[in-house]
Structures are given as structure tokens and as C-alpha cells.
Coordinates of C-alpha atoms in Angstrom, one line a residue:
M1 CA 13.1 -12.3 -0.9
T2 CA 12.3 -14.1 2.4
L3 CA 9.3 -14.8 4.5
S4 CA 10.8 -12.8 7.4
G5 CA 11.3 -9.9 5.0
W6 CA 7.7 -9.9 4.0
A7 CA 6.6 -10.3 7.6
L8 CA 8.5 -7.1 8.5
I9 CA 6.8 -5.2 5.7
L10 CA 3.3 -6.5 6.7
V11 CA 3.8 -5.9 10.4
F12 CA 5.0 -2.3 9.6
T13 CA 2.0 -1.7 7.4
A14 CA -0.5 -3.1 10.1
I15 CA 1.0 -0.9 12.9
T16 CA 0.9 2.1 10.6
L17 CA -2.8 1.6 9.8
A18 CA -3.5 1.1 13.5
L19 CA -1.9 4.5 14.4
A20 CA -4.2 6.4 12.0
K21 CA -7.2 6.9 14.2
P22 CA -5.6 7.6 17.7
I23 CA -3.2 10.1 16.2
G24 CA -5.9 11.5 14.1
L25 CA -8.1 12.1 17.1
W26 CA -5.4 14.1 18.8
L27 CA -4.7 16.1 15.6
F28 CA -8.4 16.8 15.2
A29 CA -8.5 18.3 18.7
L30 CA -5.7 20.6 17.8
Y31 CA -7.4 21.4 14.5
E32 CA -10.5 22.6 16.3
G33 CA -8.5 24.4 19.0
R34 CA -10.0 22.2 21.8
R35 CA -8.4 21.5 25.1
T36 CA -6.3 18.4 25.5
P37 CA -5.0 16.7 28.7
L38 CA -1.8 18.5 28.2
H39 CA -3.4 21.9 28.4
R40 CA -3.4 21.8 32.2
V41 CA 0.4 21.8 32.1
L42 CA 1.3 23.5 28.9
G43 CA -1.7 25.9 28.6
P44 CA 0.1 28.6 30.7
V45 CA 3.1 28.3 28.4
E46 CA 0.9 28.9 25.3
R47 CA -0.8 31.9 26.8
A48 CA 2.5 33.4 27.9
F49 CA 3.8 33.1 24.4
Y50 CA 0.8 34.9 23.0
R51 CA 1.1 37.7 25.5
L52 CA 4.8 38.2 24.8
S53 CA 4.4 38.1 21.1
G54 CA 1.2 40.2 21.0
I55 CA -0.8 37.6 19.2
D56 CA -4.5 37.2 19.5
P57 CA -5.1 33.5 18.8
T58 CA -8.9 34.0 18.3
R59 CA -8.4 36.5 15.5
E60 CA -8.7 34.5 12.3
Q61 CA -6.9 35.3 9.0
T62 CA -7.9 35.2 5.4
W63 CA -5.8 32.9 3.2
R64 CA -3.6 35.9 2.1
Q65 CA -3.0 37.0 5.7
Y66 CA -2.2 33.4 6.6
A67 CA 0.2 33.0 3.7
V68 CA 2.0 36.3 4.4
A69 CA 2.4 35.4 8.1
M70 CA 3.8 32.0 7.1
L71 CA 6.3 33.4 4.6
L72 CA 7.6 36.2 6.8
F73 CA 8.2 33.6 9.6
Q74 CA 10.2 31.4 7.2
V75 CA 12.3 34.3 6.0
A76 CA 13.0 35.5 9.6
T77 CA 14.0 32.0 10.8
A78 CA 16.2 31.4 7.8
L79 CA 18.1 34.6 8.4
A80 CA 18.6 33.6 12.1
T81 CA 19.9 30.2 11.1
Y82 CA 22.3 31.6 8.5
A83 CA 23.7 34.0 11.2
I84 CA 24.3 31.2 13.7
L85 CA 26.1 29.0 11.1
R86 CA 28.3 31.8 9.9
L87 CA 29.3 32.8 13.4
Q88 CA 29.8 29.3 14.7
A89 CA 33.5 29.8 15.4
V90 CA 32.8 32.5 18.0
L91 CA 29.8 30.9 19.6
P92 CA 29.9 28.6 22.7
L93 CA 29.5 24.8 22.8
N94 CA 32.1 24.4 20.1
P95 CA 34.9 22.5 22.0
R96 CA 36.6 21.3 18.8
G97 CA 36.9 24.8 17.5
L98 CA 35.1 24.2 14.3
P99 CA 35.0 27.2 11.9
G100 CA 31.9 29.0 10.6
L101 CA 30.4 27.7 7.4
S102 CA 31.0 29.4 4.1
G103 CA 28.4 31.8 2.8
D104 CA 27.0 29.5 0.1
L105 CA 26.9 26.4 2.4
A106 CA 25.3 28.4 5.3
M107 CA 22.7 29.7 2.9
N108 CA 21.9 26.3 1.5
T109 CA 21.7 24.8 5.0
A110 CA 19.4 27.5 6.3
V111 CA 17.0 27.2 3.4
S112 CA 17.2 23.4 3.6
F113 CA 16.0 23.2 7.2
V114 CA 13.5 26.0 6.9
T115 CA 11.8 24.2 4.0
N116 CA 11.7 20.8 5.9
T117 CA 14.2 19.4 3.3
N118 CA 17.2 18.9 5.5
W119 CA 19.5 18.4 2.5
Q120 CA 23.0 18.3 3.9
A121 CA 25.9 19.1 1.7
Y122 CA 28.3 18.6 4.6
A123 CA 29.3 16.0 7.2
G124 CA 27.5 16.9 10.4
E125 CA 30.1 15.5 12.8
S126 CA 33.0 17.3 11.3
T127 CA 31.3 20.6 10.3
L128 CA 28.8 21.6 13.0
S129 CA 29.2 22.3 16.7
N130 CA 26.8 21.1 19.3
L131 CA 25.3 24.6 19.5
S132 CA 24.7 24.7 15.7
Q133 CA 23.1 21.3 15.8
M134 CA 20.8 22.2 18.7
L135 CA 20.1 25.9 18.1
A136 CA 20.3 26.3 14.4
L137 CA 18.9 23.0 13.1
V138 CA 16.7 21.3 15.8
P139 CA 14.2 24.2 16.1
H140 CA 13.5 24.0 12.4
N141 CA 12.8 20.3 12.8
F142 CA 9.9 21.4 15.0
L143 CA 8.8 24.6 13.2
S144 CA 9.0 23.4 9.6
A145 CA 7.0 20.3 10.5
A146 CA 4.5 22.4 12.4
T147 CA 4.2 24.8 9.4
G148 CA 3.3 21.9 7.1
I149 CA 0.6 20.7 9.5
A150 CA -0.7 24.3 9.9
V151 CA -1.2 24.7 6.1
A152 CA -2.9 21.3 6.0
F153 CA -5.3 22.5 8.8
A154 CA -6.0 25.7 6.7
L155 CA -6.9 23.5 3.7
F156 CA -9.1 21.3 5.9
R157 CA -11.0 24.4 7.1
G158 CA -11.5 25.4 3.4
F159 CA -13.3 22.1 2.8
A160 CA -15.2 22.1 6.1
R161 CA -16.3 25.8 6.4
R162 CA -19.1 27.5 4.5
Q163 CA -19.3 31.0 3.1
T164 CA -16.5 32.5 5.1
Q165 CA -13.2 34.1 4.1
F166 CA -11.3 32.9 7.1
V167 CA -9.1 29.8 7.3
G168 CA -7.7 30.0 10.8
N169 CA -4.7 31.7 12.5
F170 CA -1.2 30.7 11.4
W171 CA 0.4 31.6 14.7
A172 CA -2.1 29.7 16.8
D173 CA -1.9 26.6 14.6
L174 CA 1.9 26.7 14.6
T175 CA 2.0 27.1 18.4
R176 CA -0.5 24.4 19.2
V177 CA 1.0 21.8 16.9
T178 CA 4.5 22.5 18.3
L179 CA 3.5 22.6 21.9
Y180 CA 0.9 19.9 22.2
L181 CA 2.0 17.4 19.5
L182 CA 5.6 17.6 18.4
L183 CA 7.4 18.6 21.7
P184 CA 5.7 16.0 24.0
I185 CA 6.0 13.1 21.6
A186 CA 9.6 14.0 20.7
A187 CA 10.6 14.2 24.4
V188 CA 9.3 10.8 25.2
Y189 CA 10.6 9.4 21.9
A190 CA 14.1 10.7 22.6
L191 CA 14.2 8.9 26.0
V192 CA 13.1 5.7 24.2
L193 CA 16.0 6.2 21.7
V194 CA 18.4 6.7 24.6
A195 CA 17.3 3.5 26.1
G196 CA 17.8 1.8 22.7
G197 CA 21.5 3.0 22.6
V198 CA 21.4 6.4 21.0
P199 CA 23.8 8.9 22.7
Q200 CA 22.5 12.1 24.3
T201 CA 25.3 14.2 25.8
F202 CA 26.9 17.6 25.7
A203 CA 30.3 15.9 25.3
S204 CA 31.9 16.3 21.9
T205 CA 34.0 13.2 21.7
I206 CA 34.8 10.0 23.6
D207 CA 37.9 7.8 23.5
A208 CA 37.5 4.1 22.9
T209 CA 39.8 1.1 22.5
T210 CA 38.9 -1.3 19.7
L211 CA 38.9 -5.1 20.0
E212 CA 42.3 -5.0 18.3
G213 CA 43.6 -2.7 20.9
A214 CA 43.7 0.4 18.7
H215 CA 42.8 3.9 20.0
Q216 CA 39.8 5.6 18.5
T217 CA 38.1 8.9 19.0
L218 CA 34.3 8.9 18.5
V219 CA 32.2 11.9 17.9
V220 CA 29.1 12.1 20.1
G221 CA 26.6 14.8 21.1
P222 CA 23.0 15.5 21.7
V223 CA 22.0 12.9 19.1
A224 CA 18.8 11.3 20.5
S225 CA 16.9 14.7 20.8
Q226 CA 17.7 15.5 17.2
E227 CA 16.9 12.0 16.0
A228 CA 13.5 11.9 17.6
I229 CA 12.1 15.1 15.9
K230 CA 14.1 14.3 12.7
M231 CA 11.9 11.3 12.2
L232 CA 8.7 12.4 13.8
G233 CA 8.6 15.7 11.8
T234 CA 9.8 14.0 8.6
N235 CA 12.9 16.2 8.5
G236 CA 15.7 13.7 7.9
G237 CA 18.7 15.8 8.7
G238 CA 21.2 13.5 10.5
F239 CA 23.6 14.3 13.3
F240 CA 26.2 12.2 11.4
N241 CA 27.2 12.1 7.8
V242 CA 25.8 8.7 7.1
N243 CA 22.5 9.5 8.8
S244 CA 20.5 6.6 10.1
A245 CA 23.0 4.1 8.8
H246 CA 25.2 5.3 11.7
P247 CA 25.0 3.0 14.8
F248 CA 24.7 6.1 17.1
E249 CA 21.6 7.2 15.2
N250 CA 20.1 3.8 14.5
P251 CA 21.7 1.1 16.6
T252 CA 19.3 -1.9 16.4
A253 CA 16.6 -3.5 14.4
I254 CA 14.0 -2.4 17.0
V255 CA 15.1 1.2 16.9
N256 CA 15.0 0.9 13.1
L257 CA 11.4 -0.2 13.1
L258 CA 10.4 2.6 15.6
E259 CA 12.1 5.2 13.3
M260 CA 10.2 4.0 10.3
L261 CA 6.9 4.0 12.2
S262 CA 7.5 7.6 13.5
I263 CA 8.1 8.8 9.9
F264 CA 4.6 7.7 8.9
A265 CA 2.8 8.3 12.2
I266 CA 1.6 11.9 11.9
G267 CA 1.0 11.6 8.1
V268 CA -1.5 8.7 8.4
G269 CA -3.1 10.5 11.4
L270 CA -3.8 13.5 9.2
T271 CA -5.7 11.4 6.7
W272 CA -8.2 10.4 9.5
C273 CA -8.2 14.0 10.8
F274 CA -9.2 15.2 7.3
G275 CA -12.1 12.8 7.2
K276 CA -13.3 13.9 10.6
A277 CA -12.9 17.6 9.7
V278 CA -15.2 17.2 6.6
G279 CA -17.7 15.1 8.5
D280 CA -17.0 11.8 6.8
T281 CA -14.1 9.6 8.1
R282 CA -14.6 7.4 5.0
Q283 CA -13.0 10.1 3.0
G284 CA -9.9 9.9 5.1
W285 CA -9.8 6.1 4.9
A286 CA -10.1 6.3 1.1
I287 CA -7.1 8.6 0.9
L288 CA -5.1 6.4 3.2
S289 CA -6.1 3.3 1.1
A290 CA -4.8 4.9 -2.1
M291 CA -1.6 5.9 -0.3
M292 CA -1.1 2.3 0.9
V293 CA -1.6 0.8 -2.6
L294 CA 1.1 3.1 -4.0
F295 CA 3.4 2.4 -0.9
L296 CA 3.1 -1.4 -1.1
A297 CA 3.7 -1.4 -4.8
G298 CA 6.9 0.6 -4.3
V299 CA 8.1 -1.6 -1.5
A300 CA 7.5 -4.7 -3.6
V301 CA 9.5 -3.5 -6.5
T302 CA 12.4 -2.2 -4.4
Y303 CA 12.6 -5.3 -2.2
W304 CA 12.4 -7.6 -5.3
Q305 CA 15.3 -5.7 -7.0
E306 CA 17.6 -5.6 -4.0
A307 CA 16.9 -9.2 -3.1
A308 CA 17.5 -10.4 -6.7
G309 CA 21.0 -8.8 -6.6
N310 CA 23.4 -7.7 -9.3
P311 CA 23.2 -9.8 -12.5
L312 CA 26.8 -8.8 -13.4
L313 CA 28.0 -10.3 -10.1
H314 CA 25.9 -13.4 -10.7
H315 CA 27.5 -14.0 -14.1
A316 CA 30.9 -13.7 -12.3
G317 CA 29.9 -16.5 -9.9
L318 CA 28.9 -14.3 -7.0
P319 CA 25.2 -14.9 -6.4
G320 CA 23.1 -13.3 -3.6
A321 CA 21.2 -10.1 -2.7
N322 CA 22.6 -6.7 -3.3
M323 CA 24.3 -5.7 0.0
E324 CA 26.5 -2.9 -1.3
G325 CA 25.9 0.2 0.7
K326 CA 23.7 -1.6 3.3
E327 CA 24.2 -2.3 7.0
T328 CA 24.4 -6.0 7.8
R329 CA 22.4 -5.4 11.0
F330 CA 19.4 -4.4 8.9
G331 CA 19.7 -6.6 5.7
T332 CA 17.9 -6.3 2.4
A333 CA 14.3 -6.1 3.5
A334 CA 14.7 -3.5 6.3
S335 CA 16.9 -1.4 4.0
A336 CA 14.5 -1.5 1.1
L337 CA 11.5 -0.8 3.4
F338 CA 13.3 2.2 5.0
A339 CA 14.2 3.6 1.5
V340 CA 10.6 3.6 0.4
V341 CA 9.2 4.9 3.7
T342 CA 11.6 7.8 3.8
T343 CA 10.9 8.9 0.2
A344 CA 7.2 8.2 0.4
A345 CA 7.2 10.7 3.2
S346 CA 9.4 13.8 2.8
C347 CA 11.8 12.6 5.5
G348 CA 15.0 11.8 3.6
A349 CA 16.7 9.9 6.4
V350 CA 18.6 6.9 5.1
N351 CA 19.8 3.6 6.7
A352 CA 21.4 2.5 3.4
M353 CA 23.0 4.4 0.5
H354 CA 20.5 4.8 -2.3
D355 CA 23.3 5.3 -4.7
S356 CA 24.3 1.7 -4.2
F357 CA 20.8 0.3 -4.9
M358 CA 20.0 -1.6 -8.1
P359 CA 18.9 0.8 -10.9
L360 CA 15.2 0.1 -10.6
G361 CA 15.5 -0.3 -6.8
G362 CA 16.9 3.2 -6.7
M363 CA 14.4 4.5 -9.2
I364 CA 11.4 3.8 -6.8
P365 CA 12.6 6.2 -4.1
M366 CA 13.3 8.8 -6.8
F367 CA 9.8 8.3 -8.3
N368 CA 8.2 8.6 -4.9
I369 CA 9.6 12.0 -4.5
E370 CA 8.7 13.0 -8.1
L371 CA 5.1 12.1 -7.3
G372 CA 5.2 15.0 -4.8
E373 CA 5.8 12.8 -1.8
I374 CA 2.1 12.2 -1.4
V375 CA 2.3 8.5 -0.5
V376 CA 1.6 9.4 3.2
G377 CA 4.1 12.2 2.6
G378 CA 5.6 14.8 4.9
V379 CA 3.7 16.0 7.9
G380 CA 1.0 18.2 6.5
S381 CA 2.6 18.5 3.0
G382 CA 1.7 14.9 2.2
I383 CA -2.0 15.2 2.8
Y384 CA -2.4 18.6 1.1
G385 CA -0.3 17.4 -1.8
F386 CA -2.6 14.4 -2.1
L387 CA -5.7 16.5 -2.0
L388 CA -4.4 18.4 -5.0
F389 CA -4.5 15.2 -7.0
A390 CA -7.9 14.4 -5.5
L391 CA -9.2 17.7 -6.9
L392 CA -7.7 16.9 -10.3
A393 CA -9.2 13.4 -10.2
V394 CA -12.7 14.6 -9.3
F395 CA -12.5 17.2 -12.0
I396 CA -11.6 14.5 -14.6
A397 CA -14.5 12.4 -13.3
G398 CA -16.8 15.3 -13.6
L399 CA -15.8 15.7 -17.3
M400 CA -16.5 12.0 -17.9
V401 CA -20.1 12.1 -16.4
G402 CA -20.8 15.6 -17.8
R403 CA -21.5 17.5 -14.5
T404 CA -19.8 20.0 -12.3
P405 CA -17.4 18.1 -10.1
E406 CA -17.9 18.0 -6.4
Y407 CA -15.7 16.8 -3.5
V408 CA -16.7 16.5 0.1
G409 CA -19.6 18.9 -0.4
K410 CA -17.8 21.6 -2.4
K411 CA -18.1 22.3 -6.1
I412 CA -14.7 22.2 -7.7
E413 CA -14.6 24.9 -10.4
G414 CA -12.1 26.5 -12.7
R415 CA -10.2 28.5 -10.0
E416 CA -9.5 25.5 -7.8
V417 CA -8.4 23.3 -10.7
K418 CA -6.1 26.0 -12.1
L419 CA -4.5 26.5 -8.7
A420 CA -4.1 22.7 -8.2
V421 CA -2.5 22.3 -11.5
L422 CA -0.2 25.2 -10.8
A423 CA 0.9 23.7 -7.6
I424 CA 1.4 20.2 -9.2
V425 CA 3.5 21.4 -12.1
V426 CA 5.9 23.4 -9.9
L427 CA 7.8 20.2 -9.1
P428 CA 8.5 18.8 -12.6
L429 CA 9.4 22.3 -13.9
C430 CA 11.9 22.8 -11.2
I431 CA 13.2 19.2 -11.1
L432 CA 13.6 18.8 -14.9
G433 CA 14.8 22.4 -15.4
G434 CA 17.5 22.2 -12.8
T435 CA 18.6 18.7 -14.0
A436 CA 18.9 19.9 -17.6
L437 CA 20.9 22.9 -16.5
A438 CA 23.3 20.9 -14.4
A439 CA 23.7 18.2 -17.1
V440 CA 25.1 20.7 -19.6
L441 CA 27.1 23.2 -17.6
P442 CA 30.7 22.3 -16.5
A443 CA 30.0 23.2 -12.9
G444 CA 27.1 20.8 -12.8
L445 CA 28.9 18.0 -14.6
A446 CA 31.7 18.2 -12.0
G447 CA 29.4 17.0 -9.3
P448 CA 28.5 13.4 -10.1
L449 CA 31.1 10.7 -9.2
N450 CA 29.9 8.4 -12.0
K451 CA 29.5 9.0 -15.7
G452 CA 26.8 7.9 -18.1
P453 CA 23.2 7.0 -16.9
H454 CA 24.2 6.6 -13.3
G455 CA 25.9 10.0 -13.2
F456 CA 22.7 11.5 -14.8
S457 CA 20.7 9.7 -12.1
E458 CA 22.8 11.3 -9.4
I459 CA 22.0 14.8 -10.8
L460 CA 18.4 14.0 -11.3
Y461 CA 18.0 12.6 -7.8
A462 CA 19.7 15.7 -6.3
F463 CA 17.2 18.1 -7.9
T464 CA 14.3 15.7 -7.3
S465 CA 15.2 15.5 -3.6
A466 CA 15.7 19.3 -3.2
T467 CA 12.5 20.3 -5.0
G468 CA 10.5 17.6 -3.3
N469 CA 11.9 18.8 0.1
N470 CA 13.1 15.2 0.8
G471 CA 16.8 15.7 1.5
S472 CA 18.1 12.2 0.7
A473 CA 20.7 11.9 -2.0
F474 CA 22.5 9.5 -4.3
G475 CA 25.7 9.7 -2.3
G476 CA 28.0 9.8 -5.3
I477 CA 27.4 13.5 -6.1
S478 CA 29.6 16.2 -4.6
A479 CA 27.1 19.0 -3.9
N480 CA 29.1 21.3 -1.6
T481 CA 30.0 23.8 -4.4
P482 CA 28.7 27.3 -5.0
F483 CA 26.8 26.0 -8.1
Y484 CA 24.9 23.2 -6.4
N485 CA 24.5 25.1 -3.0
G486 CA 22.9 28.0 -4.8
L487 CA 20.8 26.1 -7.4
L488 CA 19.5 23.5 -5.0
A489 CA 18.6 26.2 -2.4
I490 CA 16.4 27.8 -5.1
A491 CA 14.9 24.4 -5.8
M492 CA 14.1 23.8 -2.2
W493 CA 12.5 27.2 -1.7
V494 CA 10.4 26.9 -4.9
G495 CA 9.3 23.3 -4.1
R496 CA 8.1 24.3 -0.7
F497 CA 6.5 27.7 -0.9
F498 CA 5.4 27.8 -4.6
M499 CA 3.2 24.8 -3.6
M500 CA 2.1 26.1 -0.2
V501 CA 0.7 29.4 -1.4
P502 CA -1.6 27.9 -4.1
V503 CA -2.8 25.4 -1.5
L504 CA -3.7 28.3 0.8
A505 CA -5.4 30.1 -2.1
I506 CA -7.5 26.9 -2.7
A507 CA -8.4 26.9 1.0
G508 CA -9.6 30.5 0.8
S509 CA -11.6 29.8 -2.3
L510 CA -13.3 26.7 -0.9
A511 CA -14.1 28.3 2.4
Q512 CA -16.3 30.9 0.6
K513 CA -18.4 28.3 -1.1
K514 CA -21.7 26.9 0.0
Y515 CA -22.1 23.3 1.0
T516 CA -23.5 21.1 -1.8
P517 CA -25.3 18.0 -0.6
E518 CA -24.5 14.7 -2.2
T519 CA -27.1 13.4 -4.6
A520 CA -27.7 10.2 -6.6
G521 CA -25.8 11.7 -9.4
S522 CA -22.7 12.6 -7.4
F523 CA -19.5 10.8 -8.2
P524 CA -18.6 8.6 -5.2
T525 CA -15.3 9.5 -3.5
T526 CA -15.0 6.7 -0.9
G527 CA -15.1 3.4 -2.7
A528 CA -12.8 1.2 -4.7
L529 CA -13.6 3.0 -8.0
W530 CA -12.5 6.3 -6.4
I531 CA -9.3 4.8 -4.9
G532 CA -8.5 3.2 -8.3
L533 CA -9.1 6.6 -10.1
L534 CA -6.8 8.4 -7.6
V535 CA -4.0 5.9 -8.0
G536 CA -4.4 5.9 -11.8
I537 CA -4.3 9.7 -12.1
I538 CA -1.2 10.0 -9.8
L539 CA 0.7 7.3 -11.8
I540 CA -0.3 8.8 -15.2
V541 CA 0.7 12.3 -14.3
G542 CA 4.0 11.2 -12.7
G543 CA 4.8 8.7 -15.4
L544 CA 4.1 10.9 -18.3
T545 CA 6.1 13.8 -16.7
F546 CA 9.2 12.0 -15.6
L547 CA 9.4 8.9 -17.8
P548 CA 11.8 10.5 -20.4
A549 CA 14.2 11.6 -17.6
L550 CA 14.0 8.2 -15.9
A551 CA 14.7 6.5 -19.2
L552 CA 18.0 8.4 -19.5
G553 CA 19.0 7.4 -16.0
P554 CA 18.0 4.3 -14.0
I555 CA 16.1 2.6 -16.8
A556 CA 19.0 2.8 -19.2
E557 CA 21.3 1.5 -16.5
Q558 CA 19.0 -1.4 -15.8
V559 CA 18.9 -2.3 -19.6
A560 CA 22.6 -2.2 -19.8
M561 CA 23.1 -4.3 -16.7
L562 CA 20.7 -7.0 -18.0
A563 CA 22.6 -7.0 -21.2
G564 CA 25.8 -7.8 -19.3
T565 CA 27.5 -4.4 -19.9
T566 CA 28.3 -1.3 -17.8
F567 CA 28.7 2.3 -18.8

């Protein structure tokens, strides 16, 4: 570990914290439906959309109506994406004549992008045309991100409102977030990326001559526009197979820092927005503080492991950090930081191959996803996932002091706790169930490149990433098979919507409750004690749930490596 490495981590953390309030203010305006400076230009577009679609944005919905609208929208857009991918061969903007995708791969990809997972069982530059990249995938980068923020807004209203059955209007939330937040920032961000060296062109390839005089054909395309929303919306699906390790997606250290900051930007803003929505910004800062404790702990372990290097190579007389699978233009610190950022959020973009990390270094990104990606988390999904643990923590605190638990002015009763637990257990049931199935069936065992604990880790990471809607992978697994395409698509759908619907049900339940003023006997939910309880509950739940599986994979591999043996 180096001083410059820690300086990068601390600078990134400081800028991230500084972004929370300004972005939160903008999000709060959209949450309330207030005018912004962009309404003068984009207001007519919003109103035209409502007229064409027959939507009344002032007509609010119950949580059930909100959930039905959200689910129907996801099904419709998934079917449209599937059709485009299957018909790619006969559609325009396909100068290389790429064929349409197979049925199982098209289905997997459609579900992947609808659920904000962006798992890619294909190489983008050799599988998808420019039209498929722009029309089938990029819209989901906006819409799936906006859906997560919309659901978060609905939960915020559940906490903030009193004795009502309404939690907002899904169509209005989706439209406002897309039009006034994601599109403007992504447009400016894409231009910044172009200035930083990221291509943006309708051309399919360019010819180049190397320094040795050899001829080379390079694939290009509308990369910057996809890269911008890929990061901002915590989507993660890359234009190229190696994602943000590719110099056309992530050419310099400055661009690398901007990409990491954009992954966290909206997530940290939503914590401040939540505090503002419930009338106490200290609540938002407390949540963000707990997130940062978990984040910095994960970065420290990952950086330490990668900087320490491989003990087997050290014994062979080859000291140094672990640079396998990493870009030399980023180095150990930036690679470790990026790995933790992208899995603490639900982004899944990678600038290094997690499969090549040290066992414990690779375990931290995996564990981040297994916690539900609540350490800042995906746009919207991070904050509402974290609030599920907050409800669980305040319930446990209430049991300890012997009174009905309360959180931000609402009594937390049996219905809310049951729904929160239901949403939390969806992830481990799907992750561990899918991993167990793949680890015993021949079709599943054919996927991992490695055997023993590392091969098990490749399977475990695949189902962790899919269910957690992250999309990154231990690159050693061959997942483009009917078995993995089908099973991982189910995992992605379950991990996204079997969590969203209980969250909306909690929002509806809370919105109907009266406000309960804080008293001297109320458990404080803003101080160091509360932050410690939150962190403890999250680690206990995650540790107890996933420790046996992790012991069979990365922990077993680390023990063997320290003993000087390999599997």
C-alpha cells in the first residue's frame, strides 16, 4: 500500500460526501414535483408526453396501483428489447452484418437490462450492432435507473405522509427523473467523456497501424453516450467485452475517477433527499455515515490484499503487488477502489478482472453484493434496501428497550417488519439456491473455468451478481449457455422485483399511519449508537447468511494459498 493510493481513496470519499447535499437538493425538488430551472426548456416535452400517453400526473396511486404500473412497464419494455435483439440481422445500423441473438441469450439480455443488472453473457463489440446498443440497451440504462429512484420516492412518501393511502404516481416519477435528472447529466457527462478520449461515432470500425507497422481493425461506436448513463445510472453494461478496463471506455486516470464518482453520485444524494423528505436531514447523514463505514472497511481489506500480492509468487522469488488482471494505467489502488465502488453500488462495471483478485480481495466485492448492495447501492435500490435494514434494526432496538419501535415518526409494527424480512431473505434464498443447483448439475459444473474453491467462487459470484442486480462477474465462468442464461435470468427478475413489491407495500402501510412525535423514551436514530447498530445488524445478517458459502470458496482458497498449496 502506498501514500498515493490512500490519497486517492480519501479524495474520492471527500468528493463523494461533498456531492450529497447539492444532488440531494435537486432530487428533493423532483420528489416533491416542484419546478426546476430545466422546466422552462423541458416542461413542454413532459406535458406532451403526458398528453400522448393519456397520463394524468396529478392522479396519485395506491401502492398496489403503483406496483402494477411498474411491473407492466418492465414486462412491456423487456418484450420490446427481446424483439430488437432477435431481429438484429434485418434491422439497420448493422454494417458488420451481425446475426440476431439466440432465444436464450436475447431473453437473458432483455431481463438483465430491464432489472438494472446489465449482466452480459456476450462480447458487446462482436455480438451487438450499433442499433442494438443504442435502441435496445441504452434506453434501459435510463428507465431501469429511473424506476429504482421512483420506488425510493414512493417509500420516502410512505415515511413522510400521514393517514393516506397514496404514495405518488409511477408514471410522473419515472418521467421527471428521466427528463430532469438522468438525461441532462448524462448528456453533459458524455461530452466530458468525449473530451477525455472516449469515442462517440456511428462508424463501426476504424483501421489503425501499430507502432510495429502492423494493420489492425478497431471496433468503435457510440461509446461515450452509453458509458455516461452506464455509470450514472449504476447500470454497468459495457460497450466492449472487458468493460471499463477497455481504453475506449476508460482511457485515463482522470476519466477513471470521474466514472467512480458518477457511480456513487445519485446514491449519496438520495440519502440527503430522504432526510429532507422526513423533515430531519440528520437521518440522511446517519444513513450515509453507516454506508461510508462499510465502504471504507471494504476498500481497506481489498486494497491491503491486492497490494500484499500473491504469497505463492513471493515464495518463488517474485515479490510485489497482485497485478494480474489489472490495467497498468490504473494500478493496484485505483483497481481495488473501483472494484469496491462498483459492487457497493449495483453498477457492475469493472476496470479490472475480479476473477484475478486475491481470494479475500475478490470476496469483498462479492460480499458487498450479498449485503444487498446497500453500501450507497444502486440508484434508488440502495437507499430503499438500506431502509429495510433500518426497520429491522429499530425493531430489534425496540425489543431491547421494551417498547414499540419507531422510526422517523412512524411506529414500526408487525406488518412492516414481516415485509422487510421478506424482502431481505429473497436475496440469500435465490443466491444460495441457484449456486447449490449449479454446483451439482452437469450443466452448471460445465461453466466455471477453474475447479475446487475458485470454481465454486465463480458460480457463487455469478448468482450473487445476478440476484443482486450487479452484473459484474468472475470472468472465468462461461455463462452463455441455455442453463445459465435461463437460471440467471430468473435470479435477476426475482432479485429486482421480489424486493421492490414488498418495499412498495411497506410504503403503503406507513403512509396510512399517524405521525408519532419523538419523546424522551424514543430510541435515537441519528447518533453514533444508531450508526453502530445499523452496521452491526447488516454485518451480522450478511455474515451469518453467507459465511458457510464463502468458507467453501474464497476463504478456503485463501487458507490454501497461505499454506503454500493450490487446488
